[in-house]
Short mmCIF file of C-alpha atoms in Angstrom, two decimals:
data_model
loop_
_atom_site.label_atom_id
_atom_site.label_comp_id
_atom_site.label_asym_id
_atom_site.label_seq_id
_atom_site.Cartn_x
_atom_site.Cartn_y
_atom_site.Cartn_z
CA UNK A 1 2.59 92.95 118.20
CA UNK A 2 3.34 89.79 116.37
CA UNK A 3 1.51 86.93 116.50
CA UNK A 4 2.15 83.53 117.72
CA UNK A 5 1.83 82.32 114.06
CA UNK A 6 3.95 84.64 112.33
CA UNK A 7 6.48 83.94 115.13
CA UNK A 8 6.00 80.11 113.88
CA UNK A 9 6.26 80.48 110.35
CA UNK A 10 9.18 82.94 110.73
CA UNK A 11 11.42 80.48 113.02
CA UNK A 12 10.04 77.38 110.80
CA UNK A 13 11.26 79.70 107.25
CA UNK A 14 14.65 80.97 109.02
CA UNK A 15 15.77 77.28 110.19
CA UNK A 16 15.08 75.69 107.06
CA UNK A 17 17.03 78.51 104.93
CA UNK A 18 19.65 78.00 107.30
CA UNK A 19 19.95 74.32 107.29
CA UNK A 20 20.02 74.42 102.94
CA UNK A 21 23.03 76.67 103.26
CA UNK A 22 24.90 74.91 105.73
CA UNK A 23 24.39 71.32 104.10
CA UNK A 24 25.45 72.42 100.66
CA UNK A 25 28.31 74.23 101.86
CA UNK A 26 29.33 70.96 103.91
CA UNK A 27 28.79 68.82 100.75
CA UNK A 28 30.76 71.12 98.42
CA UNK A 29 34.07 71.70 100.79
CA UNK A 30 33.65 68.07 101.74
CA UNK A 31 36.28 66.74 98.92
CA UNK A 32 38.88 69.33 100.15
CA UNK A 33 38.40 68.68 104.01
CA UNK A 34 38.84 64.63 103.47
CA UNK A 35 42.07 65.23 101.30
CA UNK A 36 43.25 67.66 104.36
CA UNK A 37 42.27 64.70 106.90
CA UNK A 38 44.83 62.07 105.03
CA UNK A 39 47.54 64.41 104.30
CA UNK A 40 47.33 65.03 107.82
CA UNK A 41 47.43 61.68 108.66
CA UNK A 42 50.52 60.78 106.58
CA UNK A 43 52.24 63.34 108.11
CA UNK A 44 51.44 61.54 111.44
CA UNK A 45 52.60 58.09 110.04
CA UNK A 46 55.66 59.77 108.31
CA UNK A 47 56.72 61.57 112.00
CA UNK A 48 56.66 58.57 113.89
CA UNK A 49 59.29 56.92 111.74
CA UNK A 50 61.38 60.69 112.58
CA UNK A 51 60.46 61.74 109.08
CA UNK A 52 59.53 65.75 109.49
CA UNK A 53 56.59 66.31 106.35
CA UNK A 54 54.50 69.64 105.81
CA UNK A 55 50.85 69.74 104.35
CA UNK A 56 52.62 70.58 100.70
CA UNK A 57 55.28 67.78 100.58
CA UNK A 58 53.22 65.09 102.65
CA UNK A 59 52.08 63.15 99.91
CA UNK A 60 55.33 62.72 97.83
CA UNK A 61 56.99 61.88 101.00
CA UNK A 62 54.76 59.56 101.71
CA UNK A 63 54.70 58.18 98.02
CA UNK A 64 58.46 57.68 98.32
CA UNK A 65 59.24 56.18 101.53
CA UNK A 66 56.01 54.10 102.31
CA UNK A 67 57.26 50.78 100.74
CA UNK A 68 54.66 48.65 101.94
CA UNK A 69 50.93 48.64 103.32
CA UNK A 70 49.63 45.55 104.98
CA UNK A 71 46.65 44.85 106.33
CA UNK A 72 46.76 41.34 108.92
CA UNK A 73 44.21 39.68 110.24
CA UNK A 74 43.73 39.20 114.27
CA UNK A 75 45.04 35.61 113.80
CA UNK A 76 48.36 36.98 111.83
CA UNK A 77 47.27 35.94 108.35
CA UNK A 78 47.97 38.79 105.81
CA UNK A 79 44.95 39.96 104.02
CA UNK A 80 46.00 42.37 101.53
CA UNK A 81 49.78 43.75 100.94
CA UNK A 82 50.36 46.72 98.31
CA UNK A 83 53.94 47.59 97.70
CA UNK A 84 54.86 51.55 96.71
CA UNK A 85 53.61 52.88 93.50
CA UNK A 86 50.81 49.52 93.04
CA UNK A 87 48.31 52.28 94.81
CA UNK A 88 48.16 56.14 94.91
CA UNK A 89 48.91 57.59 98.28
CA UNK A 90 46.05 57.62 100.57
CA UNK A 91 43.96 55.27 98.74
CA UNK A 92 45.52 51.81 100.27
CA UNK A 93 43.13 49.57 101.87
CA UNK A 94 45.42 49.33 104.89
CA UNK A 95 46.10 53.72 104.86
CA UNK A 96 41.72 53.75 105.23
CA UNK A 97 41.23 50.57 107.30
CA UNK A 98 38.77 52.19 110.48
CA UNK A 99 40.62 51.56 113.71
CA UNK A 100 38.16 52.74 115.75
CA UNK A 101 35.37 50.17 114.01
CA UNK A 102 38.20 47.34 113.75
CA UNK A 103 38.62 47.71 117.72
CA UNK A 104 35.02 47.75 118.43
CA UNK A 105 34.65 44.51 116.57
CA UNK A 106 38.19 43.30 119.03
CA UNK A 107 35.57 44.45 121.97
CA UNK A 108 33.25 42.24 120.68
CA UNK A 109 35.21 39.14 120.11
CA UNK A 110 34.44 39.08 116.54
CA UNK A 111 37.37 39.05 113.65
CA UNK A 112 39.05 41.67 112.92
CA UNK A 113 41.71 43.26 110.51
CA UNK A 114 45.03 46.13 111.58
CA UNK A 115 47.26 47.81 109.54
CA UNK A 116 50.94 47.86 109.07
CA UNK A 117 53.25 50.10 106.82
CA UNK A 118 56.56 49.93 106.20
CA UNK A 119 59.65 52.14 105.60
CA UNK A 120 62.35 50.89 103.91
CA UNK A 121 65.54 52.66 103.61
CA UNK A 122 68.97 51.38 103.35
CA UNK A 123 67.68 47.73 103.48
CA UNK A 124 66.32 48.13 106.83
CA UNK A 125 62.81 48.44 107.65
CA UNK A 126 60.62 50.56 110.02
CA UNK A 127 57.51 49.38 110.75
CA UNK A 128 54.60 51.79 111.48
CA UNK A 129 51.72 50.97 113.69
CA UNK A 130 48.09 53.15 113.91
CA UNK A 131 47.34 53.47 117.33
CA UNK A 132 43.59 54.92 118.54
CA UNK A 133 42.31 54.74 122.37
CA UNK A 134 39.96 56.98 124.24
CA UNK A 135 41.40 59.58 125.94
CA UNK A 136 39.63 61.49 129.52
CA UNK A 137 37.53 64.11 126.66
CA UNK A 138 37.59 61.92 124.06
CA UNK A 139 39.36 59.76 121.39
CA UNK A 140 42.89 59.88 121.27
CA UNK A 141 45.23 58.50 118.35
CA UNK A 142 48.97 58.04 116.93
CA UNK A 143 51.60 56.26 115.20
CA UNK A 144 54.68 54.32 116.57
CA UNK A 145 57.02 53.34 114.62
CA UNK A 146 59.07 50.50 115.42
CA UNK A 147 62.68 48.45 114.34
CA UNK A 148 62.65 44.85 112.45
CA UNK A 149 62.30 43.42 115.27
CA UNK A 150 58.95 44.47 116.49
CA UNK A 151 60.37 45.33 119.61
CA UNK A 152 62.28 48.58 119.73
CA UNK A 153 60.67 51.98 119.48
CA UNK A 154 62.02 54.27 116.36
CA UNK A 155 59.05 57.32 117.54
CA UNK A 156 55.37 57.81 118.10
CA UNK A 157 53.23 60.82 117.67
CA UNK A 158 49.62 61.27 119.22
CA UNK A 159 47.20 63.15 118.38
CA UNK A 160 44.10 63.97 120.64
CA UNK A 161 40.47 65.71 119.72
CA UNK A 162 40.50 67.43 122.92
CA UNK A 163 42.23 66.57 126.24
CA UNK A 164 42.78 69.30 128.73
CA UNK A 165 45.28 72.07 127.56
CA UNK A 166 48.38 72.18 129.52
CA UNK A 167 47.56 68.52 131.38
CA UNK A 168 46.55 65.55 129.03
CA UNK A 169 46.96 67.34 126.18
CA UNK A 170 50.76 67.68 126.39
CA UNK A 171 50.93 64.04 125.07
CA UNK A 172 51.00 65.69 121.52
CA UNK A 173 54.29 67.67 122.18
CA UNK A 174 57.86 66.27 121.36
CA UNK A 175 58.92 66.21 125.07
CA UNK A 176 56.37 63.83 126.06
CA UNK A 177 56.78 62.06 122.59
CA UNK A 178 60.93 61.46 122.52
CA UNK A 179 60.95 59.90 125.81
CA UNK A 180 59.63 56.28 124.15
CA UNK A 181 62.50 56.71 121.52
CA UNK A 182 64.72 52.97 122.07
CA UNK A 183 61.66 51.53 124.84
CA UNK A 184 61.08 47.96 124.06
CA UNK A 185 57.87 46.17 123.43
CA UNK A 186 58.98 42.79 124.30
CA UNK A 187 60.86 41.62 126.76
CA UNK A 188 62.43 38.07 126.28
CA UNK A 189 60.12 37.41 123.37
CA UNK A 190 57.24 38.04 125.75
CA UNK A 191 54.55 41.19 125.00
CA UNK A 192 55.16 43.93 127.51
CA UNK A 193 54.21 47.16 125.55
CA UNK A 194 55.63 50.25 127.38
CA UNK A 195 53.59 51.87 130.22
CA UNK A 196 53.15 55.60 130.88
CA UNK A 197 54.30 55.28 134.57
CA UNK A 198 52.49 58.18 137.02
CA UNK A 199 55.02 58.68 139.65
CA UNK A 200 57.65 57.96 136.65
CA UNK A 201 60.21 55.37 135.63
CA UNK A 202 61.71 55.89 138.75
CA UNK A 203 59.31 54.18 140.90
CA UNK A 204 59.77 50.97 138.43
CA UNK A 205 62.17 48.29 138.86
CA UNK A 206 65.41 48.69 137.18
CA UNK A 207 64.73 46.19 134.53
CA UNK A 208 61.53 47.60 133.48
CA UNK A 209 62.62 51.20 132.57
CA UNK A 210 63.23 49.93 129.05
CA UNK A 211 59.46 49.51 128.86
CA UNK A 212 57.94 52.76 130.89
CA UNK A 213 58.37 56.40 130.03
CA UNK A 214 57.34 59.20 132.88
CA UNK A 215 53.44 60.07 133.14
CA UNK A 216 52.04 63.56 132.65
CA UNK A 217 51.71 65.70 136.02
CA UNK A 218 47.86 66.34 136.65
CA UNK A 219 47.02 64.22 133.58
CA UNK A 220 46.91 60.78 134.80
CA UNK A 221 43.58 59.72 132.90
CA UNK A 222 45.10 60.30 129.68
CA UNK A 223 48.57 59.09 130.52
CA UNK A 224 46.81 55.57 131.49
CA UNK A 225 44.92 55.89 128.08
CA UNK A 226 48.34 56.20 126.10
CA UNK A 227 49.46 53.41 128.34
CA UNK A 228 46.16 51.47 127.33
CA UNK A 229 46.08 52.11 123.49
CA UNK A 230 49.36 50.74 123.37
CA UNK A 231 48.88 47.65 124.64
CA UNK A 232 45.39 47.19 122.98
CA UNK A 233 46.75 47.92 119.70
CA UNK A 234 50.32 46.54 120.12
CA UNK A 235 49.08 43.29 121.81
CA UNK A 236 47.15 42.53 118.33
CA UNK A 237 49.98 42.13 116.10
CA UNK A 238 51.38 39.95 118.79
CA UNK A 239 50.30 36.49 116.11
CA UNK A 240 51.81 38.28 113.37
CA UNK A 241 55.26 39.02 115.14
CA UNK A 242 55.27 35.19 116.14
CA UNK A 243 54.27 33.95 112.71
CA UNK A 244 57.07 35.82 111.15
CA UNK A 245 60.27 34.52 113.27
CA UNK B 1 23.70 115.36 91.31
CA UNK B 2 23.22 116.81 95.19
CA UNK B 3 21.72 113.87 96.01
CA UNK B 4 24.83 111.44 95.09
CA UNK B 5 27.34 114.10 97.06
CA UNK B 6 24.78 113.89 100.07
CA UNK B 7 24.71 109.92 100.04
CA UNK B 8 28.36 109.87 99.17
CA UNK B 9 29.10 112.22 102.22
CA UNK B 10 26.89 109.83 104.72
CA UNK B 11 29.03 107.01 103.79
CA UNK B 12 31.93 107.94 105.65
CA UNK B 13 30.62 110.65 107.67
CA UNK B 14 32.01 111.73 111.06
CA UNK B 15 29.59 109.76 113.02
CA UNK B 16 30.20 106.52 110.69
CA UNK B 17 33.96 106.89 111.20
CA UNK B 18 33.87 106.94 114.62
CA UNK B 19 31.73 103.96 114.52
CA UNK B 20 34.62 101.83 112.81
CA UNK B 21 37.17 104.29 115.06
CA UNK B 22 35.88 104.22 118.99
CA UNK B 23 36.17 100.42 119.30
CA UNK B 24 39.41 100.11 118.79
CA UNK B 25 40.68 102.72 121.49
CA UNK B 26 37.83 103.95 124.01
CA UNK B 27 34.70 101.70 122.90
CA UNK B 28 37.36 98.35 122.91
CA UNK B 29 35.30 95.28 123.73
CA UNK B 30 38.06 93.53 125.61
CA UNK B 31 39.81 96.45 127.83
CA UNK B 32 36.83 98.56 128.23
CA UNK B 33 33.63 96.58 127.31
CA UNK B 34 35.00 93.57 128.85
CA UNK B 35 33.78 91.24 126.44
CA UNK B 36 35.30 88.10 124.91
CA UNK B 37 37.94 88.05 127.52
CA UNK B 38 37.90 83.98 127.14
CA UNK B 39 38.79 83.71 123.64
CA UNK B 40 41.68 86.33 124.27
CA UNK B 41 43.41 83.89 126.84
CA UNK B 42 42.70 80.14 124.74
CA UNK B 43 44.26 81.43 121.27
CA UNK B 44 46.81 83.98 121.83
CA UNK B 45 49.54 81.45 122.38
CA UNK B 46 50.89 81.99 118.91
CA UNK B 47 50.22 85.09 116.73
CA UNK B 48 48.88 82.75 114.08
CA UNK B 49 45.68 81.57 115.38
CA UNK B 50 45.07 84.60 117.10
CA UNK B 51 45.27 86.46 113.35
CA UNK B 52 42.66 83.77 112.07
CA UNK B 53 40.50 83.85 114.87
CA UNK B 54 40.28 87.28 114.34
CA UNK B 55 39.53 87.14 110.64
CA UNK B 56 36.75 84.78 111.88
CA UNK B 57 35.22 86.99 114.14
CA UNK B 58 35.54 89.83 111.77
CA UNK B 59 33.70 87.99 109.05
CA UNK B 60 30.89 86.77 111.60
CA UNK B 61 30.67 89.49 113.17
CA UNK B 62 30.38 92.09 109.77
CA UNK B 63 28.06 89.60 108.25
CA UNK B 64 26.27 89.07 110.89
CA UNK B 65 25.66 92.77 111.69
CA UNK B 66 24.11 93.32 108.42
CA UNK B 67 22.51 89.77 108.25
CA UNK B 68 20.27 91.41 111.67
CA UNK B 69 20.10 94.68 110.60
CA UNK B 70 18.29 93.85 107.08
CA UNK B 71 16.04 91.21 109.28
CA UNK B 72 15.65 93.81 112.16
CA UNK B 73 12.49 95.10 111.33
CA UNK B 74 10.15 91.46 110.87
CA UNK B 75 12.28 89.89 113.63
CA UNK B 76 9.71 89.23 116.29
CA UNK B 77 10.87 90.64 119.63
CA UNK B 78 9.96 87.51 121.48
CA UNK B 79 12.36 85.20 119.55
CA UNK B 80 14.54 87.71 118.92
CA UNK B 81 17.82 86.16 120.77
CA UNK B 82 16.99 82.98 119.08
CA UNK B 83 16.92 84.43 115.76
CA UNK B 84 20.70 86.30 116.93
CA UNK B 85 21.89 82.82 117.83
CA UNK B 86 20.96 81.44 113.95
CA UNK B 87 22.32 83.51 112.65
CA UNK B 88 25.88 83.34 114.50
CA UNK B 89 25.91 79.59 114.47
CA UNK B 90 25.24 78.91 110.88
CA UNK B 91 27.96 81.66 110.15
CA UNK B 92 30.67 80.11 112.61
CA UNK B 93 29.80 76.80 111.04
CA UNK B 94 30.65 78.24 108.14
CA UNK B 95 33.62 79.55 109.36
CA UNK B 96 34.76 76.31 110.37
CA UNK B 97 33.98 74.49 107.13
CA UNK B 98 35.85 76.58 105.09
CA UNK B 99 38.94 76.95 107.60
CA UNK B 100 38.81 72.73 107.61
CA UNK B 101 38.94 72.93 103.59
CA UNK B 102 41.73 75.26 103.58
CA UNK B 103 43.28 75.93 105.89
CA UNK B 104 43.25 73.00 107.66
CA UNK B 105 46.78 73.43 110.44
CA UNK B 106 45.06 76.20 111.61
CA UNK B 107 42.07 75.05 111.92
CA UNK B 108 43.67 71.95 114.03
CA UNK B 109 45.20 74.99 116.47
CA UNK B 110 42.12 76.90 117.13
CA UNK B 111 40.11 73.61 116.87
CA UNK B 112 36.89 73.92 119.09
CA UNK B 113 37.42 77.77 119.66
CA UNK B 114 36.00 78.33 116.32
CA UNK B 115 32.88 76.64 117.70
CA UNK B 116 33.45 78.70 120.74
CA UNK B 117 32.71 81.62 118.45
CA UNK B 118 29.21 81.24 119.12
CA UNK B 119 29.58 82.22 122.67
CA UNK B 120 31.70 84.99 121.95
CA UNK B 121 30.01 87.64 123.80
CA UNK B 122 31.31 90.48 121.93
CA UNK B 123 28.82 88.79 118.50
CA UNK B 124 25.66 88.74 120.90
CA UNK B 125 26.60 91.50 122.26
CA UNK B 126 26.55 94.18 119.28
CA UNK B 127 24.14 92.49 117.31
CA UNK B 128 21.51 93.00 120.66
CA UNK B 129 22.96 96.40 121.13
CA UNK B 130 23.57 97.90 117.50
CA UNK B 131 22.05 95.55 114.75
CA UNK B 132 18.85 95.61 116.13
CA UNK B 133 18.46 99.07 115.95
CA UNK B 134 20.60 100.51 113.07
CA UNK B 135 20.87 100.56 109.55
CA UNK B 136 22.88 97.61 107.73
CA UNK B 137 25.52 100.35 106.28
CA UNK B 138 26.23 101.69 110.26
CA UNK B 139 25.92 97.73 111.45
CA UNK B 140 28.68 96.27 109.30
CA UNK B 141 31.18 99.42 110.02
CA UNK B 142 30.09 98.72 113.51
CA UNK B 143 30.65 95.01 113.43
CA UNK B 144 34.08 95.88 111.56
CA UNK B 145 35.33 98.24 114.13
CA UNK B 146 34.37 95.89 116.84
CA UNK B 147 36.19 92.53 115.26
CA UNK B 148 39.20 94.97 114.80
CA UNK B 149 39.24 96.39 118.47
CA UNK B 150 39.14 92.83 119.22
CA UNK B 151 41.86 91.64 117.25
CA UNK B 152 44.26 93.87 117.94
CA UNK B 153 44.43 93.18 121.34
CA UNK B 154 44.26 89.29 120.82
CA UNK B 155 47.53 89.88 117.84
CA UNK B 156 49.56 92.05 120.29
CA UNK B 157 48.74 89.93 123.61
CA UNK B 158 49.78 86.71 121.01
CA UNK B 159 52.82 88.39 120.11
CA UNK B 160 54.10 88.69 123.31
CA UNK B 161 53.33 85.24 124.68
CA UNK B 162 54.82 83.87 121.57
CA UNK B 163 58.05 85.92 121.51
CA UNK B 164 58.63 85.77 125.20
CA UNK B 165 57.12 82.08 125.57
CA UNK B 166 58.50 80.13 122.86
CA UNK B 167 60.83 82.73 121.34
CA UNK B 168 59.18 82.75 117.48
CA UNK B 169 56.90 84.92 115.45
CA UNK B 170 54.50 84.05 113.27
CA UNK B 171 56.84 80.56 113.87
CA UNK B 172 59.66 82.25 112.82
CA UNK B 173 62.35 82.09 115.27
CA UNK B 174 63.08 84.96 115.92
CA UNK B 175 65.11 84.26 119.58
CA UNK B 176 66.99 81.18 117.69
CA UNK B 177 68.15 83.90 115.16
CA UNK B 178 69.24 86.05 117.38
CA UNK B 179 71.92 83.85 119.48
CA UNK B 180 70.41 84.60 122.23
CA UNK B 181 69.78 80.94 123.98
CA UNK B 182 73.66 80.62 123.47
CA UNK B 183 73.63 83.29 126.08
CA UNK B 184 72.02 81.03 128.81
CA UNK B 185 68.58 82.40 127.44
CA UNK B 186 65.43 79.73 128.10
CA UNK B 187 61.82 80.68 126.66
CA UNK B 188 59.46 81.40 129.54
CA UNK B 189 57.11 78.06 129.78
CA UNK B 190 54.64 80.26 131.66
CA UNK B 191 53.99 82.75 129.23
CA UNK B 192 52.14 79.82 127.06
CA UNK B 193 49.82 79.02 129.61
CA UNK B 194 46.15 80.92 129.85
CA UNK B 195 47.19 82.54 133.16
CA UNK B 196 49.70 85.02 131.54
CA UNK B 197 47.32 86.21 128.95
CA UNK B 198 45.28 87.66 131.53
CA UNK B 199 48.25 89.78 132.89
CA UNK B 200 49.18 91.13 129.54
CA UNK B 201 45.04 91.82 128.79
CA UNK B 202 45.62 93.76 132.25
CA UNK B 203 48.88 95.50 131.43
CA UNK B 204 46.98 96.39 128.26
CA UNK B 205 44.00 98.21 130.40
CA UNK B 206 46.55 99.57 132.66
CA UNK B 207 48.38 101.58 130.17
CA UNK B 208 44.97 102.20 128.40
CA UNK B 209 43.30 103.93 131.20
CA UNK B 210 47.03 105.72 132.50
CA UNK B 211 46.74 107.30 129.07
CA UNK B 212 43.29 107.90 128.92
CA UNK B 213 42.06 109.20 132.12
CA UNK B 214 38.37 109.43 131.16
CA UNK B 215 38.23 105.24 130.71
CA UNK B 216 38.34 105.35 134.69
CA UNK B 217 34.70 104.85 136.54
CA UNK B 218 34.35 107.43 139.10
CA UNK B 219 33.46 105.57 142.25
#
């Protein structure tokens, strides 16, 4: 029979062996897994503005049609602007600016800072707004990518961490995503966002179905947190927009 | 000289073979032990995850098999399922890690079933039932055989749902090449969804046991 002391020193030797494995294999793959993270999120930005990237070509896709990376203050004042080729892919102040910590400080009245990247092509440009909410499981996040005018919808992607397969998690497929292609998110000059409508368009006024897409059947909670992470991220560039014209 | 033939001959003998052998057909651990039946239904959509997760559970479950079986003998019996549970979380962690460094799509699919690894039942399973009481050599050509009897259920149940429900393989697509949606062909929405992976595990037994009439309990 063992005892109680061996059992201690055995479970006290085994957990500390264990832990020293796991923490040096986190710290030596941790390089690898970061550069995975932002090639994974410039393929995000680069799909909401309909341009298809894979892991391989993300980052010279991104080098080449990324033409600008702003980062604006709550009030509308521009902080920092980079233009292509001034900073490496991925490094930009305004590709690592922390939504979620950036909306926390918005939650707390305090000033904050947003993103904003352009696309250029042909003379006309796309912008591309970060987008991060809280889903029903937890945090969801995406791109949309919208005309000159701030107001018309080019695409959006979202991503989620883990929303119920089949339900709340559909909003990362291209059915759910293609219906805000051409919404508006003003209407008259005045902030409306577009609203994930349970029930869908349908149920709106005729007017308003430039600024609603349909709802998800059985996943309401994370249809109203699309519909919410829109407006709380869209509604901040709001000084910006008007500053501009 | 005898002795090296001897050794050489228990490496692979019968008894070994059909160690790394019986799982896959009449010792299966999803049709006939019934075990990791919930992992079979979340990544089979697509046969791509499915071949990962199996090269996950391979690797933890090998590894693991051996990792017991060495530690079998100063394992104390009281804290023995704690010790089990160690040892498969630091190993899935592992698995995750390195998955998230390179391959990290994949890793997105299967997301927190890798984590769900640790509750595989099948891992618990054979490391109470065989690690604990075999040698490391037997234990890792157990835990091999075991991962594989898993995995080729979880490929062939994936390859229908993804042929049937979204008309690729491995991605490629295969239905698209094939003219067939010009035909008035649509992919079958329902085959994605958990429910159907059940009925092809099922359709799987069936056939199994038709075959096989010795798989059926007598009542």
């Amino acid at each position: 029979m063992y005892s109680n002391s061996y059992i201690f020193r055995y479970a006290s030797v085994m957990v500390i062996i264990v832990a020293a494995i796991l923490s040096s294999a986190a710290m030596f793959l941790k390089p690898l897994q970061e550069k995975n993270e932002a090639i994974d999120k410039m393929k995000g930005i680069l799909a909401s503005a309909n341009i298809k990237a894979t892991s391989g070509n993300a980052i010279e896709l991104y080098k080449t049609n990324i033409t600008e990376e702003i980062v604006i203050t709550n009030s509308g004042e521009i902080v920092e602007a980079s233009k292509s080729g001034e900073v490496e892919p991925g490094k930009s102040l305004a590709f690592n600016l922390d939504l979620k910590k950036e909306l926390y400080k918005k939650s707390k009245n305090l000033e904050f800072n947003i993103p904003l990247l352009v696309v250029e092509s042909n003379g006309i440009k796309t912008y591309i707004i970060p987008l991060r909410g809280t889903g029903l499981w937890g945090p969801i996040w995406g791109n949309i990518a919208v005309k000159d005018n701030f107001s018309t919808v080019v695409g959006v992607t979202f991503g989620h961490k883990g929303e119920t397969p089949g339900l709340g998690a559909e909003i990362d497929t291209k059915i759910f995503q293609s219906q805000f292609v051409s919404k508006e998110i003003f209407n008259d000059g005045k902030f409306q966002s577009v609203k994930v409508v349970k029930g869908g368009i349908v149920t709106l006024p005729a007017n308003m179905h430039i600024h609603g897409v349909d709802a998800i059947s059985g996943g309401t909670i994370t249809s109203d947190a699309v519909s919410e992470m829109l407006a709380n991220c869209l509604e901040n560039y709001v000084p910006y927009i008007n500053k501009r014209n | 000289m005898s002795e090296e033939k001897k050794e050489k001959k228990a490496i692979f003998s019968a008894k070994n073979r059909k160690l790394l052998i019986n799982p896959l057909h009449k010792d299966n651990p999803i049709t006939t032990q019934v075990l990791g039946i919930c992992s079979a239904l979340a990544v089979t959509a697509k046969v791509k995850p499915a071949f990962v997760m199996t090269l996950s559970v391979m690797a933890v479950l090998a590894i693991g098999n051996v990792i017991i079986s060495i530690l079998r003998n100063g394992i104390p019996p009281r804290i023995r399922i704690i010790v089990q549970l160690v040892v498969i979380a630091a190993l899935v962690i592992l698995v995750d890690q390195v998955l998230k460094a390179f391959v990290f799509d994949v890793s997105k699919q299967l997301s927190v079933f890798v984590g769900l690894i640790i509750t595989n039942c099948i891992i618990m399973g054979r490391f109470e039932a065989f690690a604990m009481a075999n040698k490391p050599w037997e234990s890792f050509l157990d835990g091999l055989g075991n991962a594989f009897g898993y995995g080729w259920i979880l490929i062939v149940v994936a390859f229908f749902r993804e042929f049937l429900g979204s008309g690729t393989i491995w991605d490629y697509p295969v239905m698209e090449k094939l003219g067939v949606y010009s035909f008035g062909y649509e992919n079958n929405g329902f085959m994605i969804l958990p429910p159907m992976a059940l009925i092809i595990v099922g359709v799987i037994i069936w056939v199994q046991r038709s075959k096989d009439k010795t798989l059926i309990e007598e009542k």
